[in-house]
N, CA and C atoms as an extended XYZ file, in Angstrom:
567
Properties=species:S:1:pos:R:3:atomname:S:1:resname:S:1:resid:I:1 pbc="F F F"
N       -66.647       13.361       78.764 N   MET     1
C       -68.157       13.338       78.380 CA  MET     1
C       -68.999       14.372       78.620 C   MET     1
N       -68.745       15.058       79.831 N   LYS     2
C       -69.553       16.040       80.025 CA  LYS     2
C       -69.463       17.336       79.129 C   LYS     2
N       -68.243       17.339       78.623 N   ASN     3
C       -68.242       18.681       77.893 CA  ASN     3
C       -68.547       18.348       76.376 C   ASN     3
N       -69.004       16.956       76.015 N   VAL     4
C       -69.661       16.636       74.435 CA  VAL     4
C       -70.862       16.962       74.805 C   VAL     4
N       -71.344       16.744       75.936 N   ILE     5
C       -73.055       16.714       76.192 CA  ILE     5
C       -73.309       18.319       76.482 C   ILE     5
N       -72.524       19.061       76.995 N   VAL     6
C       -72.610       20.366       77.139 CA  VAL     6
C       -72.856       21.196       75.933 C   VAL     6
N       -71.910       20.890       74.945 N   VAL     7
C       -71.604       21.413       73.591 CA  VAL     7
C       -72.783       21.141       72.948 C   VAL     7
N       -73.293       19.816       72.776 N   ALA     8
C       -74.448       19.412       71.989 CA  ALA     8
C       -75.698       20.161       72.467 C   ALA     8
N       -75.869       20.483       73.883 N   VAL     9
C       -76.849       21.112       74.528 CA  VAL     9
C       -77.035       22.573       73.657 C   VAL     9
N       -75.680       23.171       73.712 N   LEU    10
C       -75.726       24.797       73.320 CA  LEU    10
C       -75.940       24.577       71.681 C   LEU    10
N       -75.259       23.884       71.136 N   ALA    11
C       -75.641       23.653       69.396 CA  ALA    11
C       -77.018       23.501       69.139 C   ALA    11
N       -78.056       22.853       70.060 N   VAL    12
C       -79.496       22.780       69.925 CA  VAL    12
C       -80.040       23.852       70.534 C   VAL    12
N       -79.588       24.404       71.620 N   SER    13
C       -80.442       25.680       71.902 CA  SER    13
C       -80.145       26.864       70.962 C   SER    13
N       -79.128       26.914       70.240 N   MET    14
C       -78.709       27.833       69.367 CA  MET    14
C       -79.512       27.817       68.029 C   MET    14
N       -79.835       26.475       67.473 N   VAL    15
C       -80.584       26.077       66.229 CA  VAL    15
C       -82.088       26.877       66.769 C   VAL    15
N       -82.346       26.314       67.793 N   PHE    16
C       -83.918       26.694       68.467 CA  PHE    16
C       -84.022       28.253       68.555 C   PHE    16
N       -83.212       29.067       69.286 N   SER    17
C       -83.067       30.230       69.361 CA  SER    17
C       -83.095       30.835       67.822 C   SER    17
N       -82.197       30.453       67.016 N   THR    18
C       -81.838       31.153       65.603 CA  THR    18
C       -83.466       31.032       64.869 C   THR    18
N       -83.901       29.713       64.929 N   ALA    19
C       -85.336       29.632       64.155 CA  ALA    19
C       -86.241       30.590       64.624 C   ALA    19
N       -86.345       30.475       66.145 N   GLY    20
C       -87.265       31.754       66.477 CA  GLY    20
C       -87.051       32.833       66.174 C   GLY    20
N       -85.668       33.545       66.039 N   CYS    21
C       -85.607       34.935       65.475 CA  CYS    21
C       -86.084       34.965       64.162 C   CYS    21
N       -85.774       33.914       63.180 N   ARG    22
C       -86.363       34.058       61.955 CA  ARG    22
C       -87.800       34.397       61.905 C   ARG    22
N       -88.420       33.463       62.687 N   GLU    23
C       -90.082       33.917       62.536 CA  GLU    23
C       -90.412       35.222       63.169 C   GLU    23
N       -89.533       35.815       64.264 N   VAL    24
C       -89.775       37.128       64.706 CA  VAL    24
C       -89.407       38.334       63.623 C   VAL    24
N       -88.420       37.878       62.863 N   ASP    25
C       -87.995       38.833       61.848 CA  ASP    25
C       -88.997       38.797       61.059 C   ASP    25
N       -89.582       37.683       60.350 N   ASN    26
C       -90.817       37.494       59.495 CA  ASN    26
C       -91.945       38.679       59.992 C   ASN    26
N       -92.435       38.543       61.059 N   VAL    27
C       -93.516       39.171       61.709 CA  VAL    27
C       -93.076       40.652       61.719 C   VAL    27
N       -91.979       40.916       62.317 N   VAL    28
C       -91.324       42.505       62.338 CA  VAL    28
C       -91.453       43.046       61.117 C   VAL    28
N       -90.922       42.429       59.798 N   LYS    29
C       -90.919       43.016       58.473 CA  LYS    29
C       -92.338       43.190       57.816 C   LYS    29
N       -93.319       42.402       58.512 N   ARG    30
C       -94.466       42.490       57.590 CA  ARG    30
C       -95.264       43.703       57.970 C   ARG    30
N       -95.804       44.417       57.048 N   LYS    31
C       -96.384       45.739       57.264 CA  LYS    31
C       -97.436       45.778       57.959 C   LYS    31
N       -97.588       46.352       59.024 N   MET    32
C       -98.946       46.852       59.920 CA  MET    32
C       -99.931       47.414       59.185 C   MET    32
N      -101.108       46.723       59.225 N   PRO    33
C      -102.348       47.509       58.621 CA  PRO    33
C      -102.421       48.929       58.373 C   PRO    33
N      -102.320       49.543       59.606 N   ILE    34
C      -102.376       50.685       59.786 CA  ILE    34
C      -101.275       51.417       60.256 C   ILE    34
N      -100.329       52.135       59.866 N   PRO    35
C       -99.294       52.748       60.645 CA  PRO    35
C       -99.683       53.929       61.388 C   PRO    35
N       -98.934       54.391       62.407 N   THR    36
C       -99.139       55.499       62.930 CA  THR    36
C       -98.352       56.514       62.508 C   THR    36
N       -98.926       57.791       62.147 N   ALA    37
C       -97.966       58.729       61.531 CA  ALA    37
C       -96.872       58.977       62.394 C   ALA    37
N       -95.773       59.012       61.895 N   PRO    38
C       -94.230       59.133       62.757 CA  PRO    38
C       -94.143       60.248       63.118 C   PRO    38
N       -95.094       61.604       62.849 N   GLN    39
C       -94.718       62.788       63.365 CA  GLN    39
C       -96.231       63.271       63.464 C   GLN    39
N       -96.302       64.139       64.494 N   VAL    40
C       -97.811       64.931       64.500 CA  VAL    40
C       -97.259       66.434       63.865 C   VAL    40
N       -98.219       66.738       63.040 N   GLY    41
C       -97.779       68.389       62.310 CA  GLY    41
C       -98.845       69.082       63.213 C   GLY    41
N       -99.286       69.934       62.748 N   ARG    42
C      -100.035       71.256       63.146 CA  ARG    42
C      -101.500       70.415       63.447 C   ARG    42
N      -102.177       70.965       64.469 N   ILE    43
C      -103.705       70.889       64.797 CA  ILE    43
C      -104.575       72.092       64.079 C   ILE    43
N      -105.417       71.850       63.172 N   LEU    44
C      -106.102       72.829       62.609 CA  LEU    44
C      -107.509       72.430       63.205 C   LEU    44
N      -107.677       73.722       64.198 N   SER    45
C      -109.151       73.639       64.747 CA  SER    45
C      -110.201       74.239       63.785 C   SER    45
N      -111.365       73.399       63.783 N   VAL    46
C      -112.621       74.206       63.067 CA  VAL    46
C      -113.811       73.860       63.823 C   VAL    46
N      -114.538       75.036       64.224 N   PRO    47
C      -114.078       76.464       63.876 CA  PRO    47
C      -113.346       76.669       64.798 C   PRO    47
N      -112.565       77.883       64.569 N   GLY    48
C      -111.353       78.489       65.390 CA  GLY    48
C      -110.352       79.093       64.139 C   GLY    48
N      -109.560       78.260       63.898 N   GLN    49
C      -108.300       78.657       62.732 CA  GLN    49
C      -109.331       78.614       61.369 C   GLN    49
N      -110.391       77.828       61.221 N   TYR    50
C      -110.741       77.780       59.992 CA  TYR    50
C      -112.129       77.730       60.062 C   TYR    50
N      -112.825       78.167       59.593 N   ALA    51
C      -114.403       78.199       59.615 CA  ALA    51
C      -115.367       76.865       59.220 C   ALA    51
N      -114.721       76.343       58.198 N   THR    52
C      -115.512       75.110       57.808 CA  THR    52
C      -114.141       74.086       57.796 C   THR    52
N      -114.721       72.659       57.675 N   GLY    53
C      -113.920       71.560       57.985 CA  GLY    53
C      -113.011       71.533       56.075 C   GLY    53
N      -113.898       72.063       55.166 N   ASP    54
C      -113.149       72.202       53.658 CA  ASP    54
C      -112.035       72.911       53.896 C   ASP    54
N      -112.424       74.374       54.393 N   GLN    55
C      -110.946       75.169       54.278 CA  GLN    55
C      -109.867       74.588       54.999 C   GLN    55
N      -110.051       73.901       56.373 N   ALA    56
C      -108.910       73.159       56.913 CA  ALA    56
C      -108.208       72.369       56.200 C   ALA    56
N      -109.094       71.164       55.545 N   CYS    57
C      -108.594       70.469       54.551 CA  CYS    57
C      -107.971       70.876       53.495 C   CYS    57
N      -108.266       71.826       52.693 N   LYS    58
C      -107.577       72.556       51.723 CA  LYS    58
C      -106.432       73.148       52.310 C   LYS    58
N      -105.924       73.176       53.378 N   ASN    59
C      -104.453       73.906       53.943 CA  ASN    59
C      -103.810       72.805       54.842 C   ASN    59
N      -104.178       71.578       54.719 N   VAL    60
C      -103.529       70.519       55.239 CA  VAL    60
C      -102.215       70.297       55.097 C   VAL    60
N      -100.928       69.831       55.863 N   ARG    61
C       -99.671       69.379       55.473 CA  ARG    61
C       -99.546       68.057       55.629 C   ARG    61
N       -98.638       67.100       55.259 N   ASN    62
C       -98.271       66.167       55.768 CA  ASN    62
C       -98.289       65.850       57.297 C   ASN    62
N       -98.925       64.978       57.983 N   ASN    63
C       -98.897       64.558       59.111 CA  ASN    63
C       -99.994       65.534       60.412 C   ASN    63
N      -100.680       66.316       59.323 N   ASP    64
C      -101.521       67.280       60.088 CA  ASP    64
C      -102.771       66.754       60.658 C   ASP    64
N      -103.262       67.329       61.741 N   ILE    65
C      -104.672       66.934       62.467 CA  ILE    65
C      -105.733       68.039       62.228 C   ILE    65
N      -106.942       67.769       61.516 N   VAL    66
C      -107.882       68.580       61.453 CA  VAL    66
C      -109.003       68.063       62.577 C   VAL    66
N      -109.215       69.179       63.476 N   GLU    67
C      -109.730       68.942       64.615 CA  GLU    67
C      -111.036       69.582       64.906 C   GLU    67
N      -112.154       68.848       64.566 N   LEU    68
C      -113.551       69.301       64.305 CA  LEU    68
C      -114.264       69.352       65.818 C   LEU    68
N      -114.730       70.731       66.074 N   ASP    69
C      -115.541       71.013       67.259 CA  ASP    69
C      -117.032       70.342       67.038 C   ASP    69
N      -117.507       70.285       68.262 N   ALA    70
C      -119.077       69.753       68.321 CA  ALA    70
C      -119.912       70.255       67.331 C   ALA    70
N      -120.763       69.665       66.768 N   GLY    71
C      -121.678       70.349       65.719 CA  GLY    71
C      -121.958       69.684       64.337 C   GLY    71
N      -122.831       70.118       63.701 N   THR    72
C      -123.073       69.527       62.500 CA  THR    72
C      -122.529       70.255       61.098 C   THR    72
N      -121.689       69.261       60.420 N   TYR    73
C      -120.770       69.713       59.429 CA  TYR    73
C      -121.766       69.376       58.146 C   TYR    73
N      -122.294       70.524       57.441 N   SER    74
C      -123.197       70.106       56.572 CA  SER    74
C      -123.365       71.307       55.454 C   SER    74
N      -123.925       71.226       54.302 N   THR    75
C      -123.854       72.330       53.066 CA  THR    75
C      -124.802       73.441       53.860 C   THR    75
N      -125.873       73.108       54.462 N   ALA    76
C      -126.695       74.158       55.044 CA  ALA    76
C      -125.702       74.780       56.126 C   ALA    76
N      -124.670       74.555       56.583 N   ASN    77
C      -124.093       75.111       57.548 CA  ASN    77
C      -122.830       75.729       57.110 C   ASN    77
N      -122.853       75.793       55.901 N   GLY    78
C      -121.558       76.306       55.283 CA  GLY    78
C      -120.432       75.333       54.416 C   GLY    78
N      -120.769       74.148       54.559 N   GLU    79
C      -119.593       73.205       54.078 CA  GLU    79
C      -119.497       73.184       52.828 C   GLU    79
N      -118.383       72.611       52.109 N   GLN    80
C      -118.481       72.413       50.801 CA  GLN    80
C      -117.992       71.248       50.518 C   GLN    80
N      -118.236       70.185       49.714 N   PHE    81
C      -117.907       68.804       49.792 CA  PHE    81
C      -117.513       68.643       48.446 C   PHE    81
N      -116.679       67.931       48.199 N   PRO    82
C      -116.070       66.983       48.854 CA  PRO    82
C      -114.875       67.719       49.683 C   PRO    82
N      -114.545       67.115       51.046 N   TRP    83
C      -113.353       67.569       51.760 CA  TRP    83
C      -112.284       66.975       51.002 C   TRP    83
N      -111.388       67.776       50.603 N   VAL    84
C      -110.388       67.118       49.630 CA  VAL    84
C      -108.955       67.254       50.496 C   VAL    84
N      -108.565       65.946       50.970 N   VAL    85
C      -107.093       65.815       51.494 CA  VAL    85
C      -105.809       65.247       50.636 C   VAL    85
N      -105.217       66.624       50.335 N   THR    86
C      -103.885       66.276       49.230 CA  THR    86
C      -102.680       65.685       50.013 C   THR    86
N      -102.379       65.883       51.340 N   ALA    87
C      -101.331       65.654       52.205 CA  ALA    87
C      -101.456       64.209       52.422 C   ALA    87
N      -100.226       63.627       52.911 N   LYS    88
C      -100.399       62.119       53.374 CA  LYS    88
C      -100.418       62.311       55.149 C   LYS    88
N      -100.820       61.204       55.636 N   ASN    89
C      -101.065       60.777       56.967 CA  ASN    89
C      -101.730       62.014       57.809 C   ASN    89
N      -102.780       62.152       57.244 N   VAL    90
C      -103.612       63.409       57.629 CA  VAL    90
C      -104.796       62.904       58.670 C   VAL    90
N      -105.063       63.000       59.755 N   THR    91
C      -106.206       62.809       60.798 CA  THR    91
C      -107.298       63.887       60.706 C   THR    91
N      -108.609       63.439       60.422 N   ILE    92
C      -109.903       64.335       60.842 CA  ILE    92
C      -110.262       63.611       61.852 C   ILE    92
N      -110.412       64.722       62.702 N   ARG    93
C      -111.328       63.750       64.097 CA  ARG    93
C      -112.003       64.901       64.885 C   ARG    93
N      -112.879       64.381       65.590 N   ALA    94
C      -113.701       64.868       66.469 CA  ALA    94
C      -112.682       65.488       67.795 C   ALA    94
N      -112.882       66.448       68.178 N   LYS    95
C      -112.362       67.193       69.547 CA  LYS    95
C      -112.608       66.332       70.542 C   LYS    95
N      -111.882       65.927       71.485 N   LYS    96
C      -112.078       65.088       72.685 CA  LYS    96
C      -113.524       65.106       73.468 C   LYS    96
N      -114.402       64.736       73.160 N   GLY    97
C      -115.683       64.722       73.957 CA  GLY    97
C      -116.811       65.396       73.142 C   GLY    97
N      -116.399       65.773       71.979 N   ALA    98
C      -117.305       66.333       71.092 CA  ALA    98
C      -118.118       65.409       70.103 C   ALA    98
N      -119.358       65.778       69.895 N   ARG    99
C      -120.323       64.674       69.157 CA  ARG    99
C      -120.171       65.783       67.524 C   ARG    99
N      -119.439       65.150       66.456 N   VAL   100
C      -119.412       65.682       65.274 CA  VAL   100
C      -120.194       64.848       64.503 C   VAL   100
N      -120.942       65.392       63.661 N   VAL   101
C      -121.856       64.929       62.571 CA  VAL   101
C      -121.321       65.620       61.178 C   VAL   101
N      -121.155       64.633       60.616 N   VAL   102
C      -120.993       65.067       58.913 CA  VAL   102
C      -122.122       64.708       58.064 C   VAL   102
N      -122.837       65.629       57.771 N   ASP   103
C      -124.372       65.252       57.146 CA  ASP   103
C      -124.258       65.560       55.645 C   ASP   103
N      -124.385       64.337       55.023 N   MET   104
C      -124.573       64.454       53.234 CA  MET   104
C      -125.299       64.147       52.812 C   MET   104
N      -126.817       64.914       53.446 N   ASP   105
C      -128.159       65.004       52.992 CA  ASP   105
C      -128.395       65.733       51.744 C   ASP   105
N      -127.578       66.757       51.606 N   SER   106
C      -128.003       67.620       50.158 CA  SER   106
C      -127.032       67.422       49.189 C   SER   106
N      -126.107       66.458       49.371 N   LEU   107
C      -125.248       66.003       47.979 CA  LEU   107
C      -125.691       65.086       47.087 C   LEU   107
N      -125.378       65.417       45.496 N   ASN   108
C      -125.702       64.662       44.783 CA  ASN   108
C      -124.303       63.902       44.509 C   ASN   108
N      -123.508       63.712       45.122 N   GLN   109
C      -122.498       62.840       45.162 CA  GLN   109
C      -122.376       61.767       45.789 C   GLN   109
N      -121.417       60.806       45.972 N   VAL   110
C      -121.016       59.619       46.857 CA  VAL   110
C      -120.364       60.053       47.952 C   VAL   110
N      -119.240       60.897       47.800 N   SER   111
C      -118.317       60.754       48.514 CA  SER   111
C      -118.115       62.399       49.103 C   SER   111
N      -117.772       62.042       50.424 N   VAL   112
C      -117.551       63.290       51.022 CA  VAL   112
C      -116.268       63.979       51.320 C   VAL   112
N      -115.587       62.988       51.299 N   PHE   113
C      -113.887       63.039       51.336 CA  PHE   113
C      -113.256       62.504       50.308 C   PHE   113
N      -112.008       62.841       49.894 N   GLU   114
C      -111.214       62.489       48.778 CA  GLU   114
C      -109.913       62.492       49.266 C   GLU   114
N      -109.379       61.110       49.774 N   PHE   115
C      -108.099       61.002       50.733 CA  PHE   115
C      -106.810       61.073       49.717 C   PHE   115
N      -105.758       61.096       50.486 N   GLU   116
C      -104.552       60.658       50.331 CA  GLU   116
C      -104.089       59.577       51.330 C   GLU   116
N      -102.946       58.820       51.054 N   HIS   117
C      -102.506       57.844       51.728 CA  HIS   117
C      -102.368       58.082       53.198 C   HIS   117
N      -102.811       57.471       54.203 N   GLY   118
C      -102.625       57.227       55.519 CA  GLY   118
C      -103.469       58.180       56.058 C   GLY   118
N      -104.988       58.646       55.363 N   THR   119
C      -105.706       59.234       56.274 CA  THR   119
C      -106.572       58.673       57.211 C   THR   119
N      -106.900       59.240       58.390 N   ARG   120
C      -107.744       58.737       59.227 CA  ARG   120
C      -108.917       59.482       59.830 C   ARG   120
N      -110.040       58.849       59.766 N   LEU   121
C      -111.211       59.571       60.470 CA  LEU   121
C      -111.491       58.936       61.571 C   LEU   121
N      -111.426       59.976       62.823 N   ASP   122
C      -111.564       59.310       64.204 CA  ASP   122
C      -112.712       60.308       64.720 C   ASP   122
N      -113.841       59.377       65.322 N   GLY   123
C      -114.889       59.977       66.168 CA  GLY   123
C      -115.894       60.627       65.349 C   GLY   123
N      -115.972       60.630       63.978 N   LEU   124
C      -116.965       60.977       63.122 CA  LEU   124
C      -118.299       60.508       63.024 C   LEU   124
N      -119.416       60.915       63.164 N   LYS   125
C      -121.002       60.212       62.586 CA  LYS   125
C      -120.976       60.737       61.327 C   LYS   125
N      -121.271       59.880       60.569 N   ILE   126
C      -121.397       60.205       58.799 CA  ILE   126
C      -122.740       59.724       58.830 C   ILE   126
N      -123.648       60.931       58.134 N   THR   127
C      -125.159       60.311       58.165 CA  THR   127
C      -125.530       61.073       56.459 C   THR   127
N      -126.540       60.422       56.243 N   SER   128
C      -127.367       60.805       55.049 CA  SER   128
C      -128.978       60.235       54.818 C   SER   128
N      -129.934       60.808       54.486 N   SER   129
C      -130.924       60.515       54.356 CA  SER   129
C      -131.490       60.266       52.947 C   SER   129
N      -130.571       60.184       51.990 N   THR   130
C      -130.670       60.572       50.627 CA  THR   130
C      -129.897       59.205       49.887 C   THR   130
N      -129.618       58.286       50.578 N   GLY   131
C      -129.531       56.923       50.163 CA  GLY   131
C      -127.537       56.785       49.446 C   GLY   131
N      -127.075       58.043       49.721 N   LYS   132
C      -125.813       58.208       49.478 CA  LYS   132
C      -124.616       57.134       50.454 C   LYS   132
N      -123.696       56.895       49.885 N   ALA   133
C      -122.808       55.773       50.471 CA  ALA   133
C      -121.462       56.748       50.673 C   ALA   133
N      -120.472       56.560       51.824 N   LEU   134
C      -119.495       57.136       51.852 CA  LEU   134
C      -118.406       56.041       51.323 C   LEU   134
N      -117.451       56.842       49.934 N   GLN   135
C      -116.921       56.169       49.236 CA  GLN   135
C      -115.407       56.409       49.636 C   GLN   135
N      -114.771       55.499       49.949 N   LEU   136
C      -113.144       55.716       49.917 CA  LEU   136
C      -112.433       55.188       48.972 C   LEU   136
N      -111.986       56.289       48.111 N   ALA   137
C      -111.407       56.003       46.784 CA  ALA   137
C      -110.613       56.842       46.498 C   ALA   137
N      -109.602       56.698       45.478 N   ASN   138
C      -108.505       57.505       44.546 CA  ASN   138
C      -108.456       56.826       43.462 C   ASN   138
N      -108.445       57.680       42.158 N   PRO   139
C      -107.910       57.153       41.142 CA  PRO   139
C      -106.577       56.246       40.981 C   PRO   139
N      -105.732       56.920       41.845 N   ARG   140
C      -104.369       56.313       42.056 CA  ARG   140
C      -104.091       55.105       42.979 C   ARG   140
N      -105.297       54.921       43.700 N   GLY   141
C      -105.576       53.783       44.487 CA  GLY   141
C      -105.030       54.435       46.081 C   GLY   141
N      -105.359       53.964       47.207 N   LEU   142
C      -105.349       54.679       48.461 CA  LEU   142
C      -104.566       53.509       49.453 C   LEU   142
N      -103.975       53.687       50.194 N   SER   143
C      -103.227       52.697       51.247 CA  SER   143
C      -102.967       53.149       52.591 C   SER   143
N      -103.330       52.506       53.705 N   ASP   144
C      -103.375       53.029       55.080 CA  ASP   144
C      -104.079       53.919       55.403 C   ASP   144
N      -105.656       53.461       55.037 N   ILE   145
C      -106.561       54.445       55.594 CA  ILE   145
C      -107.474       53.843       56.990 C   ILE   145
N      -107.728       54.525       57.879 N   ALA   146
C      -108.315       53.999       58.873 CA  ALA   146
C      -109.599       54.668       59.246 C   ALA   146
N      -110.607       54.079       59.854 N   LEU   147
C      -111.927       54.664       60.433 CA  LEU   147
C      -112.096       54.132       61.779 C   LEU   147
N      -111.749       54.973       62.811 N   ILE   148
C      -111.358       54.808       64.014 CA  ILE   148
C      -112.905       55.279       65.135 C   ILE   148
N      -113.306       54.479       65.532 N   ASN   149
C      -114.735       55.036       66.455 CA  ASN   149
C      -115.578       55.910       65.540 C   ASN   149
N      -115.713       55.666       64.672 N   CYS   150
C      -116.920       56.332       63.619 CA  CYS   150
C      -118.148       55.615       63.770 C   CYS   150
N      -119.515       56.465       63.549 N   GLU   151
C      -120.641       55.784       63.518 CA  GLU   151
C      -121.155       56.519       62.012 C   GLU   151
N      -122.114       55.593       61.541 N   SER   152
C      -122.521       55.718       60.138 CA  SER   152
C      -123.829       55.080       59.949 C   SER   152
N      -124.712       55.867       59.358 N   ASP   153
C      -126.210       55.501       58.794 CA  ASP   153
C      -125.998       55.418       57.310 C   ASP   153
N      -125.162       55.434       56.501 N   VAL   154
C      -124.921       55.004       55.108 CA  VAL   154
C      -123.741       54.035       54.818 C   VAL   154
N      -123.777       53.437       53.838 N   GLY   155
C      -122.804       52.405       53.328 CA  GLY   155
C      -121.340       52.866       53.280 C   GLY   155
N      -120.661       51.737       53.055 N   LEU   156
C      -119.127       52.222       53.207 CA  LEU   156
C      -118.721       51.619       51.739 C   LEU   156
N      -118.282       52.051       50.886 N   PHE   157
C      -117.715       51.548       49.495 CA  PHE   157
C      -116.135       51.941       49.635 C   PHE   157
N      -115.522       50.778       49.181 N   GLY   158
C      -114.162       50.882       48.802 CA  GLY   158
C      -113.540       50.507       47.670 C   GLY   158
N      -112.513       51.228       46.880 N   ARG   159
C      -112.257       50.671       45.475 CA  ARG   159
C      -110.674       50.908       45.695 C   ARG   159
N      -109.846       49.982       45.113 N   ASN   160
C      -108.435       49.808       44.975 CA  ASN   160
C      -107.666       50.389       46.226 C   ASN   160
N      -108.254       49.729       47.370 N   LEU   161
C      -107.720       50.075       48.765 CA  LEU   161
C      -106.661       49.038       49.057 C   LEU   161
N      -105.541       49.630       49.879 N   LYS   162
C      -104.435       48.590       50.526 CA  LYS   162
C      -104.393       48.845       51.979 C   LYS   162
N      -104.456       47.850       52.678 N   ARG   163
C      -104.239       48.064       54.525 CA  ARG   163
C      -105.252       49.293       54.940 C   ARG   163
N      -106.483       48.642       54.958 N   VAL   164
C      -107.651       49.602       55.554 CA  VAL   164
C      -107.857       48.913       56.970 C   VAL   164
N      -108.063       49.814       57.864 N   LEU   165
C      -108.549       49.412       59.418 CA  LEU   165
C      -109.837       49.997       59.674 C   LEU   165
N      -110.645       49.320       60.154 N   ILE   166
C      -112.055       49.957       60.328 CA  ILE   166
C      -112.194       49.229       61.771 C   ILE   166
N      -112.006       50.141       62.858 N   GLU   167
C      -111.829       49.697       64.176 CA  GLU   167
C      -112.978       50.480       65.283 C   GLU   167
N      -113.553       49.808       65.870 N   GLY   168
C      -114.551       50.640       66.781 CA  GLY   168
C      -115.790       51.222       66.166 C   GLY   168
N      -116.000       50.968       64.763 N   CYS   169
C      -116.921       51.615       64.037 CA  CYS   169
C      -118.347       51.081       64.314 C   CYS   169
N      -119.591       51.680       63.998 N   VAL   170
C      -120.939       51.107       63.923 CA  VAL   170
C      -121.715       51.652       62.739 C   VAL   170
N      -121.991       50.543       61.975 N   PHE   171
C      -122.888       51.113       60.672 CA  PHE   171
C      -124.267       50.651       61.028 C   PHE   171
N      -125.242       51.734       61.287 N   HIS   172
C      -126.574       51.488       61.354 CA  HIS   172
C      -127.483       51.085       60.130 C   HIS   172
N      -128.229       50.345       60.246 N   SER   173
C      -129.422       50.106       58.928 CA  SER   173
C      -130.314       51.462       58.648 C   SER   173
N      -130.571       51.433       57.626 N   SER   174
C      -131.370       52.657       57.377 CA  SER   174
C      -132.066       52.682       56.012 C   SER   174
N      -133.349       52.782       56.277 N   ALA   175
C      -134.306       52.355       55.312 CA  ALA   175
C      -134.284       53.208       53.874 C   ALA   175
N      -133.936       54.307       54.050 N   SER   176
C      -133.631       55.444       53.086 CA  SER   176
C      -132.092       55.423       52.303 C   SER   176
N      -131.011       54.862       53.135 N   ALA   177
C      -129.682       55.064       52.837 CA  ALA   177
C      -129.387       53.399       52.314 C   ALA   177
N      -128.106       53.506       51.663 N   SER   178
C      -127.578       52.413       51.317 CA  SER   178
C      -126.595       52.052       52.282 C   SER   178
N      -126.799       51.010       53.166 N   THR   179
C      -125.986       50.457       53.995 CA  THR   179
C      -125.140       49.230       53.623 C   THR   179
N      -123.952       48.772       54.497 N   GLY   180
C      -123.163       47.532       54.292 CA  GLY   180
C      -121.898       48.204       53.829 C   GLY   180
N      -120.896       47.199       53.940 N   ILE   181
C      -119.793       47.573       53.668 CA  ILE   181
C      -119.176       46.649       52.206 C   ILE   181
N      -118.451       47.482       51.262 N   TYR   182
C      -118.368       46.960       50.202 CA  TYR   182
C      -116.748       47.578       49.578 C   TYR   182
N      -116.029       46.332       49.292 N   PHE   183
C      -114.910       46.826       48.768 CA  PHE   183
C      -114.458       45.991       47.460 C   PHE   183
N      -113.941       46.808       46.508 N   ASN   184
C      -113.816       46.032       45.351 CA  ASN   184
C      -112.459       46.373       44.791 C   ASN   184
N      -111.357       45.299       44.577 N   GLY   185
C      -110.166       45.391       44.337 CA  GLY   185
C      -109.196       45.955       45.084 C   GLY   185
N      -109.573       45.481       46.284 N   SER   186
C      -108.838       46.068       47.724 CA  SER   186
C      -108.103       44.781       48.149 C   SER   186
N      -107.172       45.157       48.918 N   GLU   187
C      -106.146       44.145       49.576 CA  GLU   187
C      -106.213       44.412       51.174 C   GLU   187
N      -105.997       43.430       51.988 N   ASP   188
C      -105.799       43.551       53.399 CA  ASP   188
C      -106.870       44.525       54.002 C   ASP   188
N      -107.893       44.188       53.872 N   VAL   189
C      -109.002       44.860       54.417 CA  VAL   189
C      -109.490       44.233       55.714 C   VAL   189
């Protein structure tokens, strides 16, 4: 009789442990909102290696980091917008401890950045007094976009996006700029 009970207990525990594994497998197989780039490429410093953020963005490769030193990045200071990122898994970030402002005041366009999949903005302040909004869009659609620890007094508009992460960001209300977060045709935001 003892042998029968032991076998029954083992069979029941195997059923529960298998069911638990199936659940874990489903969670593991589910895509995370923003995957971390598997490799870190080069760090392109601005100013330093490149005089402007625009120049650095034109020279990025997959998994590169554009690191911006403290300062205001605007057309008045030599920047040309939009900053176009054609590589995947690129991070545009403020240097540790630096206050970086991307100023859209003189732009007649909506977007400051044109992204590819996997782009991350980290530690930037994006500002405008002309009512422009930061647009996250690409005609082919975008996925795995992250805004981390950013600050903005402009609105955020996203179109045709998949898996967007907004973490630790502050969007201030402004009388002269459109504020709010708007997504159209997007998933997993």
